Amino acid sequence: MTTATDRPRFENVDYALIDALSGLNPGAWVGSRPLACGEGVLTSSSPADSLPIGQVDRPGAAACEEAIQAAADAFAEWRAVPAPVRGRVVRRIGERLRENQDALGALISLEMGKIYSEGKGEVQSMIDTCDYAAGFSRDLFGLTMASERPGHRMMEQYQPLGPIGVISSFNFPAAVWAWNAMFAAVCGDTVVWKPASAVPLTAIAVQKIAGEVLEEFGMPAGVFTLVAGGPEAGDAIVEDPRVRLVSFTGSTKVGHGVAKKTAARFCRTILELGGNNAAIVTPAMDPTVAIPAIVFGAVGTTGQRCTSTRRILVHESIFDRVADAMVDAYGKLRAGHPFQEGVHYGPLVYESVCDDYRAAVQRAVDEGGRLLCGGEALPELGPCYVAPSIVAANADMPCTHEEMFGPLVYLIPYAGDVTDAIALQNGVRQGLASAIFTEDMREVETFVSAVGSDCGIANVNLGTAGAEVGAAFGGEKDSGFGRELGPEAWKTYMRRQTVTVNYSGKVAMPQGVQFKL
Ligand code: NAD
């Protein structure tokens, strides 16, 4: 049997965290304190080489209960810590992430399969989020309103919400936590994190850093807790009345179940779900911008981003030209181990997803699509590698209305003008990211107007994938509800409170109501 020690080592890769987690690791934590688990052992293997990285002692119901209770207990203390002091804790987490960027980036790449620069980029996104959230710790402002009653003052202010749950997807194994937890922590909330089962070691590495920082500042360990278990651990968070907000990132199908359960107990949600993102390419596009941006959108992260480009809507007059340019560009792509220099994309997350991918390509052909390139397995690289595919399709094919979480893109012609392309783009149930490639100002303005894209994200002359933390992120329709990041996001993690102070020494009702005793 091959083991982790057989793993080839790449130069310029920081293996510190990979090595540190190569044994058996507790799967539940309160700050930097591990909890007793004992619900079996989960082995985390790399899709890059199918070798084990480390093992996790799987948390059961008792560990979940302990973590959630610790978060509830810590909330009582943490919410009373001045927000700018909470901001210092978050800033310090950012510094620790900076110190560990290469090592954590390597762990992310090995465990999830994204190329090393994307692994390090994910950590950069966490660092940026820490900087951003730390700034907000001095900016959790309210408003003062004029009262109609003499000697009264009205204002609204924001209060911490309570423990919040973060349930994250495999494809951003660390950043999804930061996007939520850093803002939540600054707002005075505590966090229970349930990562995806494919990537528990990354979560443990991040949790340890956050726990150590809490210790350094003498803050309660329960501010950050982790339960790296299976769906049942996620369900424990979703169902628990102590958890006041559930931020769920994952598939629309699972998100639907989460939404029902949280709604039943009036719990707030952020739902970051699946996408079916389109890029519109009009005759007025600049190919030197459009083609590279679309290729990254479709193939980057091996098509495993919620914002990956799934549909390319091309005007019929330039369809063949764009198809040729895309096929030509795909011919230059290199698949390989995520640590290898010059590689554009790595493996899919599981071998079973490769089977799903190949079945999806076959389905597209069965529905009338024409395979222009790719679609096959690449067994010489390992069981999780596939060649990205382009299928010439039409918008009526049912497969083009569903998210395939891999590097499969549909090239779809449109006739008429940009409004026809927008209608096709909006004609699916998802509404996460969208893009248009054009140098025509009228087309641009139509796309971003009220009759334009119905998605949460509308990009002009850049691809659907790749967002910055300074702007709100989230989708519409089946792609979810609510926003992470951006200038308003902090309000989601707080409760809004209206305060009216009567300093008149008299009783006064609004609307002139008289009530005399
Ligand atoms: P998934 O839905 O399979 O799992 C997401 C998380 O939910 C995991 O942690 C999983 O263990 C947990 N889970 C599973 N069943 C649960 C249950 N019954 N109750 C509570 N939690 C449960 O998704 P995935 O395969 O990890 O990620 C891929 C999907 O995520 C894609 O659809 C992608 O588009 C989406 N995604 C969306 C965004 C976004 O911001 N919109 C970002 C990343 C990924």
Short mmCIF file of N, CA and C in Angstrom, two decimals, residues 148-301:
data_model
loop_
_atom_site.label_atom_id
_atom_site.label_comp_id
_atom_site.label_asym_id
_atom_site.label_seq_id
_atom_site.Cartn_x
_atom_site.Cartn_y
_atom_site.Cartn_z
N GLU A 148 -40.77 63.02 16.79
CA GLU A 148 -41.88 63.98 16.70
C GLU A 148 -42.30 64.45 18.09
N ARG A 149 -41.80 63.79 19.13
CA ARG A 149 -42.18 64.17 20.49
C ARG A 149 -41.11 65.04 21.13
N PRO A 150 -41.52 66.10 21.85
CA PRO A 150 -40.53 66.95 22.50
C PRO A 150 -39.76 66.16 23.55
N GLY A 151 -38.48 66.46 23.71
CA GLY A 151 -37.69 65.82 24.76
C GLY A 151 -37.49 64.33 24.55
N HIS A 152 -37.53 63.90 23.33
CA HIS A 152 -37.28 62.48 23.02
C HIS A 152 -36.13 62.39 22.02
N ARG A 153 -35.36 61.37 22.19
CA ARG A 153 -34.32 61.10 21.19
C ARG A 153 -34.49 59.67 20.67
N MET A 154 -34.39 59.53 19.35
CA MET A 154 -34.50 58.20 18.74
C MET A 154 -33.21 57.87 18.01
N MET A 155 -32.82 56.65 18.15
CA MET A 155 -31.64 56.22 17.39
C MET A 155 -31.77 54.74 17.08
N GLU A 156 -30.99 54.30 16.12
CA GLU A 156 -30.89 52.85 15.95
C GLU A 156 -29.44 52.44 16.04
N GLN A 157 -29.27 51.28 16.66
CA GLN A 157 -27.92 50.79 16.86
C GLN A 157 -27.89 49.29 16.56
N TYR A 158 -26.70 48.77 16.44
CA TYR A 158 -26.54 47.35 16.09
C TYR A 158 -25.88 46.61 17.23
N GLN A 159 -26.49 45.48 17.59
CA GLN A 159 -26.02 44.65 18.70
C GLN A 159 -25.56 43.29 18.17
N PRO A 160 -24.63 42.67 18.88
CA PRO A 160 -24.22 41.31 18.44
C PRO A 160 -25.41 40.36 18.44
N LEU A 161 -25.30 39.36 17.59
CA LEU A 161 -26.43 38.46 17.34
C LEU A 161 -26.40 37.22 18.24
N GLY A 162 -25.23 36.66 18.42
CA GLY A 162 -25.12 35.40 19.18
C GLY A 162 -24.17 34.47 18.47
N PRO A 163 -24.17 33.19 18.82
CA PRO A 163 -23.33 32.24 18.09
C PRO A 163 -23.84 32.11 16.64
N ILE A 164 -22.95 32.08 15.70
CA ILE A 164 -23.38 31.86 14.32
C ILE A 164 -22.71 30.58 13.79
N GLY A 165 -23.39 29.92 12.87
CA GLY A 165 -22.85 28.70 12.27
C GLY A 165 -22.33 29.01 10.87
N VAL A 166 -21.16 28.49 10.57
CA VAL A 166 -20.62 28.60 9.21
C VAL A 166 -20.46 27.18 8.68
N ILE A 167 -21.23 26.86 7.65
CA ILE A 167 -21.12 25.54 7.01
C ILE A 167 -20.52 25.79 5.63
N SER A 168 -19.36 25.22 5.38
CA SER A 168 -18.64 25.63 4.16
C SER A 168 -18.48 24.49 3.17
N SER A 169 -18.27 24.89 1.91
CA SER A 169 -18.12 23.95 0.80
C SER A 169 -16.65 23.56 0.65
N PHE A 170 -16.42 22.52 -0.15
CA PHE A 170 -15.03 22.00 -0.26
C PHE A 170 -14.13 22.91 -1.09
N ASN A 171 -14.74 23.71 -1.99
CA ASN A 171 -13.89 24.36 -3.00
C ASN A 171 -13.15 25.59 -2.49
N PHE A 172 -13.67 26.22 -1.43
CA PHE A 172 -12.93 27.27 -0.73
C PHE A 172 -12.84 26.85 0.74
N PRO A 173 -11.93 25.92 1.02
CA PRO A 173 -11.96 25.24 2.33
C PRO A 173 -11.61 26.13 3.51
N ALA A 174 -10.97 27.27 3.25
CA ALA A 174 -10.58 28.15 4.35
C ALA A 174 -11.23 29.52 4.24
N ALA A 175 -11.31 30.05 3.02
CA ALA A 175 -11.74 31.45 2.85
C ALA A 175 -13.20 31.67 3.25
N VAL A 176 -14.06 30.70 2.99
CA VAL A 176 -15.48 30.89 3.33
C VAL A 176 -15.62 31.16 4.83
N TRP A 177 -14.82 30.45 5.61
CA TRP A 177 -14.83 30.70 7.07
C TRP A 177 -14.44 32.15 7.36
N ALA A 178 -13.35 32.60 6.75
CA ALA A 178 -12.87 33.96 7.03
C ALA A 178 -13.88 35.00 6.60
N TRP A 179 -14.47 34.81 5.42
CA TRP A 179 -15.43 35.80 4.92
C TRP A 179 -16.57 36.01 5.92
N ASN A 180 -16.93 34.96 6.61
CA ASN A 180 -18.00 35.07 7.61
C ASN A 180 -17.46 35.35 9.01
N ALA A 181 -16.52 34.52 9.43
CA ALA A 181 -16.10 34.53 10.84
C ALA A 181 -15.41 35.83 11.22
N MET A 182 -14.65 36.44 10.32
CA MET A 182 -13.92 37.65 10.70
C MET A 182 -14.89 38.82 10.90
N PHE A 183 -15.90 38.90 10.06
CA PHE A 183 -16.91 39.95 10.27
C PHE A 183 -17.74 39.64 11.52
N ALA A 184 -18.14 38.37 11.66
CA ALA A 184 -18.96 37.99 12.82
C ALA A 184 -18.22 38.30 14.11
N ALA A 185 -16.92 37.99 14.15
CA ALA A 185 -16.15 38.19 15.38
C ALA A 185 -16.04 39.68 15.72
N VAL A 186 -15.80 40.49 14.71
CA VAL A 186 -15.72 41.93 14.94
C VAL A 186 -17.07 42.45 15.48
N CYS A 187 -18.14 41.87 14.99
CA CYS A 187 -19.48 42.29 15.42
C CYS A 187 -19.83 41.79 16.82
N GLY A 188 -19.02 40.91 17.40
CA GLY A 188 -19.29 40.42 18.75
C GLY A 188 -19.95 39.06 18.80
N ASP A 189 -20.06 38.39 17.65
CA ASP A 189 -20.65 37.05 17.60
C ASP A 189 -19.54 36.00 17.80
N THR A 190 -19.96 34.83 18.17
CA THR A 190 -19.03 33.69 18.22
C THR A 190 -19.38 32.74 17.08
N VAL A 191 -18.46 31.85 16.73
CA VAL A 191 -18.59 31.10 15.47
C VAL A 191 -18.40 29.60 15.69
N VAL A 192 -19.35 28.82 15.16
CA VAL A 192 -19.18 27.35 15.10
C VAL A 192 -19.02 27.00 13.62
N TRP A 193 -17.94 26.33 13.29
CA TRP A 193 -17.61 26.06 11.88
C TRP A 193 -17.71 24.58 11.57
N LYS A 194 -18.43 24.28 10.48
CA LYS A 194 -18.51 22.91 9.97
C LYS A 194 -17.98 22.94 8.53
N PRO A 195 -16.75 22.47 8.33
CA PRO A 195 -16.20 22.45 6.96
C PRO A 195 -16.68 21.23 6.18
N ALA A 196 -16.42 21.22 4.89
CA ALA A 196 -16.79 20.06 4.06
C ALA A 196 -15.92 18.86 4.42
N SER A 197 -16.50 17.67 4.28
CA SER A 197 -15.80 16.45 4.70
C SER A 197 -14.53 16.19 3.89
N ALA A 198 -14.44 16.75 2.68
CA ALA A 198 -13.26 16.51 1.84
C ALA A 198 -12.03 17.27 2.34
N VAL A 199 -12.23 18.30 3.15
CA VAL A 199 -11.11 19.20 3.46
C VAL A 199 -11.00 19.52 4.96
N PRO A 200 -11.05 18.52 5.83
CA PRO A 200 -11.05 18.82 7.27
C PRO A 200 -9.71 19.33 7.79
N LEU A 201 -8.60 18.92 7.15
CA LEU A 201 -7.29 19.30 7.69
C LEU A 201 -7.03 20.79 7.52
N THR A 202 -7.46 21.34 6.41
CA THR A 202 -7.33 22.79 6.22
C THR A 202 -8.07 23.52 7.33
N ALA A 203 -9.27 23.05 7.63
CA ALA A 203 -10.06 23.70 8.69
C ALA A 203 -9.36 23.60 10.04
N ILE A 204 -8.77 22.45 10.31
CA ILE A 204 -8.07 22.27 11.59
C ILE A 204 -6.88 23.23 11.67
N ALA A 205 -6.15 23.37 10.58
CA ALA A 205 -4.99 24.28 10.56
C ALA A 205 -5.43 25.72 10.84
N VAL A 206 -6.52 26.14 10.21
CA VAL A 206 -7.02 27.51 10.41
C VAL A 206 -7.53 27.68 11.84
N GLN A 207 -8.24 26.66 12.31
CA GLN A 207 -8.79 26.73 13.67
C GLN A 207 -7.67 26.88 14.71
N LYS A 208 -6.59 26.16 14.49
CA LYS A 208 -5.47 26.24 15.45
C LYS A 208 -4.91 27.66 15.48
N ILE A 209 -4.76 28.26 14.33
CA ILE A 209 -4.25 29.65 14.28
C ILE A 209 -5.20 30.57 15.03
N ALA A 210 -6.49 30.47 14.73
CA ALA A 210 -7.47 31.35 15.39
C ALA A 210 -7.49 31.11 16.89
N GLY A 211 -7.40 29.82 17.30
CA GLY A 211 -7.42 29.48 18.73
C GLY A 211 -6.21 30.04 19.46
N GLU A 212 -5.06 29.95 18.81
CA GLU A 212 -3.83 30.48 19.43
C GLU A 212 -3.91 32.00 19.61
N VAL A 213 -4.50 32.66 18.66
CA VAL A 213 -4.63 34.12 18.78
C VAL A 213 -5.58 34.48 19.94
N LEU A 214 -6.66 33.73 20.08
CA LEU A 214 -7.57 33.99 21.22
C LEU A 214 -6.81 33.84 22.53
N GLU A 215 -5.99 32.80 22.60
CA GLU A 215 -5.19 32.55 23.81
C GLU A 215 -4.23 33.72 24.06
N GLU A 216 -3.57 34.14 23.01
CA GLU A 216 -2.60 35.25 23.11
C GLU A 216 -3.26 36.51 23.69
N PHE A 217 -4.51 36.73 23.34
CA PHE A 217 -5.22 37.93 23.80
C PHE A 217 -6.02 37.69 25.09
N GLY A 218 -5.95 36.46 25.61
CA GLY A 218 -6.72 36.14 26.81
C GLY A 218 -8.22 36.18 26.60
N MET A 219 -8.65 35.87 25.40
CA MET A 219 -10.09 35.89 25.06
C MET A 219 -10.68 34.49 25.19
N PRO A 220 -12.00 34.38 25.39
CA PRO A 220 -12.60 33.05 25.56
C PRO A 220 -12.40 32.15 24.33
N ALA A 221 -12.04 30.91 24.61
CA ALA A 221 -11.72 29.97 23.51
C ALA A 221 -12.93 29.71 22.62
N GLY A 222 -14.13 29.82 23.20
CA GLY A 222 -15.34 29.50 22.45
C GLY A 222 -15.72 30.53 21.39
N VAL A 223 -14.93 31.58 21.23
CA VAL A 223 -15.22 32.55 20.15
C VAL A 223 -15.14 31.83 18.79
N PHE A 224 -14.17 30.93 18.67
CA PHE A 224 -14.06 30.15 17.43
C PHE A 224 -14.06 28.66 17.78
N THR A 225 -15.06 27.95 17.28
CA THR A 225 -15.11 26.50 17.52
C THR A 225 -15.25 25.79 16.17
N LEU A 226 -14.89 24.52 16.19
CA LEU A 226 -14.88 23.75 14.93
C LEU A 226 -15.44 22.35 15.16
N VAL A 227 -16.30 21.92 14.27
CA VAL A 227 -16.72 20.51 14.25
C VAL A 227 -16.53 20.00 12.82
N ALA A 228 -15.42 19.32 12.61
CA ALA A 228 -15.09 18.83 11.26
C ALA A 228 -15.68 17.43 11.07
N GLY A 229 -17.00 17.39 11.07
CA GLY A 229 -17.70 16.10 10.90
C GLY A 229 -18.43 16.06 9.56
N GLY A 230 -19.35 15.13 9.43
CA GLY A 230 -20.12 14.97 8.20
C GLY A 230 -21.38 15.82 8.22
N PRO A 231 -22.31 15.52 7.31
CA PRO A 231 -23.55 16.30 7.22
C PRO A 231 -24.29 16.41 8.56
N GLU A 232 -24.18 15.36 9.40
CA GLU A 232 -24.93 15.39 10.67
C GLU A 232 -24.42 16.51 11.58
N ALA A 233 -23.13 16.84 11.45
CA ALA A 233 -22.59 17.96 12.24
C ALA A 233 -23.17 19.28 11.73
N GLY A 234 -23.32 19.37 10.40
CA GLY A 234 -23.95 20.57 9.83
C GLY A 234 -25.39 20.68 10.30
N ASP A 235 -26.06 19.54 10.30
CA ASP A 235 -27.47 19.52 10.72
C ASP A 235 -27.62 19.93 12.19
N ALA A 236 -26.65 19.51 13.01
CA ALA A 236 -26.71 19.88 14.44
C ALA A 236 -26.68 21.40 14.58
N ILE A 237 -25.89 22.06 13.76
CA ILE A 237 -25.81 23.53 13.80
C ILE A 237 -27.12 24.15 13.28
N VAL A 238 -27.58 23.60 12.17
CA VAL A 238 -28.79 24.15 11.53
C VAL A 238 -29.99 24.08 12.47
N GLU A 239 -30.09 23.00 13.22
CA GLU A 239 -31.28 22.76 14.06
C GLU A 239 -31.18 23.41 15.44
N ASP A 240 -30.02 23.91 15.81
CA ASP A 240 -29.83 24.32 17.20
C ASP A 240 -30.33 25.74 17.47
N PRO A 241 -31.27 25.91 18.38
CA PRO A 241 -31.83 27.25 18.62
C PRO A 241 -30.83 28.25 19.19
N ARG A 242 -29.71 27.78 19.72
CA ARG A 242 -28.70 28.72 20.22
C ARG A 242 -27.99 29.44 19.07
N VAL A 243 -27.99 28.82 17.90
CA VAL A 243 -27.30 29.41 16.74
C VAL A 243 -28.26 30.39 16.06
N ARG A 244 -27.87 31.66 16.00
CA ARG A 244 -28.80 32.72 15.58
C ARG A 244 -28.70 33.07 14.09
N LEU A 245 -27.64 32.62 13.45
CA LEU A 245 -27.48 32.84 12.00
C LEU A 245 -26.73 31.64 11.46
N VAL A 246 -27.24 31.09 10.36
CA VAL A 246 -26.50 30.03 9.68
C VAL A 246 -26.04 30.57 8.33
N SER A 247 -24.74 30.61 8.12
CA SER A 247 -24.20 30.98 6.82
C SER A 247 -23.80 29.69 6.12
N PHE A 248 -24.57 29.32 5.12
CA PHE A 248 -24.35 28.04 4.44
C PHE A 248 -23.79 28.29 3.05
N THR A 249 -22.71 27.64 2.71
CA THR A 249 -22.16 27.68 1.36
C THR A 249 -22.10 26.26 0.83
N GLY A 250 -22.77 26.01 -0.27
CA GLY A 250 -22.78 24.67 -0.83
C GLY A 250 -23.78 24.58 -1.97
N SER A 251 -24.22 23.37 -2.25
CA SER A 251 -25.10 23.16 -3.40
C SER A 251 -26.51 23.69 -3.12
N THR A 252 -27.21 23.99 -4.18
CA THR A 252 -28.59 24.48 -4.05
C THR A 252 -29.45 23.41 -3.38
N LYS A 253 -29.20 22.15 -3.70
CA LYS A 253 -30.02 21.06 -3.15
C LYS A 253 -29.90 21.02 -1.62
N VAL A 254 -28.68 20.99 -1.11
CA VAL A 254 -28.50 20.93 0.35
C VAL A 254 -28.96 22.25 0.98
N GLY A 255 -28.67 23.36 0.29
CA GLY A 255 -29.08 24.67 0.80
C GLY A 255 -30.58 24.79 0.96
N HIS A 256 -31.31 24.13 0.08
CA HIS A 256 -32.77 24.15 0.17
C HIS A 256 -33.24 23.52 1.47
N GLY A 257 -32.64 22.39 1.82
CA GLY A 257 -32.98 21.72 3.09
C GLY A 257 -32.61 22.58 4.28
N VAL A 258 -31.46 23.23 4.20
CA VAL A 258 -31.02 24.11 5.29
C VAL A 258 -32.01 25.27 5.45
N ALA A 259 -32.43 25.84 4.31
CA ALA A 259 -33.34 26.99 4.34
C ALA A 259 -34.66 26.62 5.02
N LYS A 260 -35.16 25.43 4.72
CA LYS A 260 -36.44 25.01 5.32
C LYS A 260 -36.32 24.91 6.83
N LYS A 261 -35.23 24.30 7.28
CA LYS A 261 -35.07 24.08 8.72
C LYS A 261 -34.81 25.39 9.47
N THR A 262 -34.03 26.26 8.89
CA THR A 262 -33.75 27.52 9.58
C THR A 262 -35.01 28.40 9.58
N ALA A 263 -35.75 28.37 8.48
CA ALA A 263 -36.98 29.18 8.44
C ALA A 263 -37.95 28.69 9.50
N ALA A 264 -38.01 27.38 9.70
CA ALA A 264 -38.96 26.82 10.67
C ALA A 264 -38.68 27.32 12.08
N ARG A 265 -37.42 27.69 12.35
CA ARG A 265 -37.13 28.21 13.69
C ARG A 265 -36.74 29.69 13.65
N PHE A 266 -37.13 30.38 12.58
CA PHE A 266 -36.91 31.83 12.43
C PHE A 266 -35.44 32.21 12.64
N CYS A 267 -34.58 31.41 12.07
CA CYS A 267 -33.15 31.68 12.18
C CYS A 267 -32.70 32.39 10.90
N ARG A 268 -31.88 33.39 11.06
CA ARG A 268 -31.36 34.09 9.88
C ARG A 268 -30.44 33.19 9.07
N THR A 269 -30.37 33.48 7.77
CA THR A 269 -29.46 32.70 6.92
C THR A 269 -28.72 33.60 5.93
N ILE A 270 -27.54 33.15 5.59
CA ILE A 270 -26.90 33.57 4.34
C ILE A 270 -26.76 32.28 3.56
N LEU A 271 -27.26 32.25 2.34
CA LEU A 271 -27.19 31.04 1.52
C LEU A 271 -26.38 31.34 0.26
N GLU A 272 -25.21 30.77 0.19
CA GLU A 272 -24.33 30.94 -0.98
C GLU A 272 -24.35 29.63 -1.73
N LEU A 273 -25.17 29.55 -2.79
CA LEU A 273 -25.45 28.25 -3.42
C LEU A 273 -24.89 28.17 -4.84
N GLY A 274 -25.38 27.21 -5.58
CA GLY A 274 -24.80 26.92 -6.89
C GLY A 274 -25.06 28.00 -7.92
N GLY A 275 -24.20 28.05 -8.93
CA GLY A 275 -24.36 29.02 -10.01
C GLY A 275 -24.47 28.33 -11.35
N ASN A 276 -24.90 29.09 -12.36
CA ASN A 276 -24.90 28.60 -13.74
C ASN A 276 -24.57 29.82 -14.59
N ASN A 277 -23.34 30.26 -14.44
CA ASN A 277 -22.97 31.62 -14.82
C ASN A 277 -22.66 31.74 -16.31
N ALA A 278 -23.14 32.83 -16.89
CA ALA A 278 -22.96 33.03 -18.33
C ALA A 278 -22.04 34.21 -18.60
N ALA A 279 -21.31 34.09 -19.70
CA ALA A 279 -20.55 35.22 -20.23
C ALA A 279 -21.11 35.51 -21.62
N ILE A 280 -21.53 36.75 -21.82
CA ILE A 280 -22.07 37.16 -23.13
C ILE A 280 -20.91 37.74 -23.95
N VAL A 281 -20.82 37.28 -25.19
CA VAL A 281 -19.74 37.76 -26.07
C VAL A 281 -20.41 38.37 -27.30
N THR A 282 -20.30 39.68 -27.43
CA THR A 282 -20.99 40.35 -28.54
C THR A 282 -19.99 40.63 -29.66
N PRO A 283 -20.49 40.99 -30.85
CA PRO A 283 -19.56 41.29 -31.96
C PRO A 283 -18.62 42.44 -31.63
N ALA A 284 -18.94 43.25 -30.61
CA ALA A 284 -18.08 44.39 -30.26
C ALA A 284 -17.05 44.04 -29.20
N MET A 285 -16.81 42.77 -28.99
CA MET A 285 -15.84 42.37 -27.95
C MET A 285 -14.40 42.53 -28.43
N ASP A 286 -13.50 42.63 -27.46
CA ASP A 286 -12.06 42.62 -27.76
C ASP A 286 -11.56 41.21 -27.44
N PRO A 287 -11.17 40.44 -28.45
CA PRO A 287 -10.80 39.04 -28.19
C PRO A 287 -9.58 38.89 -27.29
N THR A 288 -8.70 39.89 -27.27
CA THR A 288 -7.51 39.76 -26.41
C THR A 288 -7.88 39.84 -24.94
N VAL A 289 -9.05 40.41 -24.66
CA VAL A 289 -9.55 40.45 -23.28
C VAL A 289 -10.50 39.27 -23.05
N ALA A 290 -11.42 39.06 -23.99
CA ALA A 290 -12.50 38.10 -23.78
C ALA A 290 -12.00 36.66 -23.66
N ILE A 291 -11.16 36.22 -24.57
CA ILE A 291 -10.82 34.80 -24.61
C ILE A 291 -10.05 34.37 -23.34
N PRO A 292 -8.96 35.07 -22.95
CA PRO A 292 -8.27 34.63 -21.72
C PRO A 292 -9.17 34.69 -20.49
N ALA A 293 -10.01 35.74 -20.40
CA ALA A 293 -10.87 35.87 -19.22
C ALA A 293 -11.89 34.73 -19.17
N ILE A 294 -12.43 34.37 -20.31
CA ILE A 294 -13.44 33.29 -20.33
C ILE A 294 -12.77 31.94 -20.04
N VAL A 295 -11.58 31.74 -20.58
CA VAL A 295 -10.91 30.46 -20.34
C VAL A 295 -10.61 30.30 -18.84
N PHE A 296 -10.12 31.37 -18.20
CA PHE A 296 -9.89 31.25 -16.75
C PHE A 296 -11.21 30.97 -16.03
N GLY A 297 -12.27 31.66 -16.43
CA GLY A 297 -13.57 31.47 -15.78
C GLY A 297 -14.08 30.04 -15.90
N ALA A 298 -13.80 29.41 -17.03
CA ALA A 298 -14.33 28.06 -17.27
C ALA A 298 -13.44 26.96 -16.72
N VAL A 299 -12.12 27.21 -16.74
CA VAL A 299 -11.18 26.12 -16.42
C VAL A 299 -10.47 26.34 -15.09
N GLY A 300 -10.32 27.62 -14.68
CA GLY A 300 -9.65 27.90 -13.40
C GLY A 300 -10.31 27.11 -12.27
N THR A 301 -9.49 26.64 -11.33
CA THR A 301 -9.97 25.80 -10.22
C THR A 301 -10.69 24.56 -10.76
#
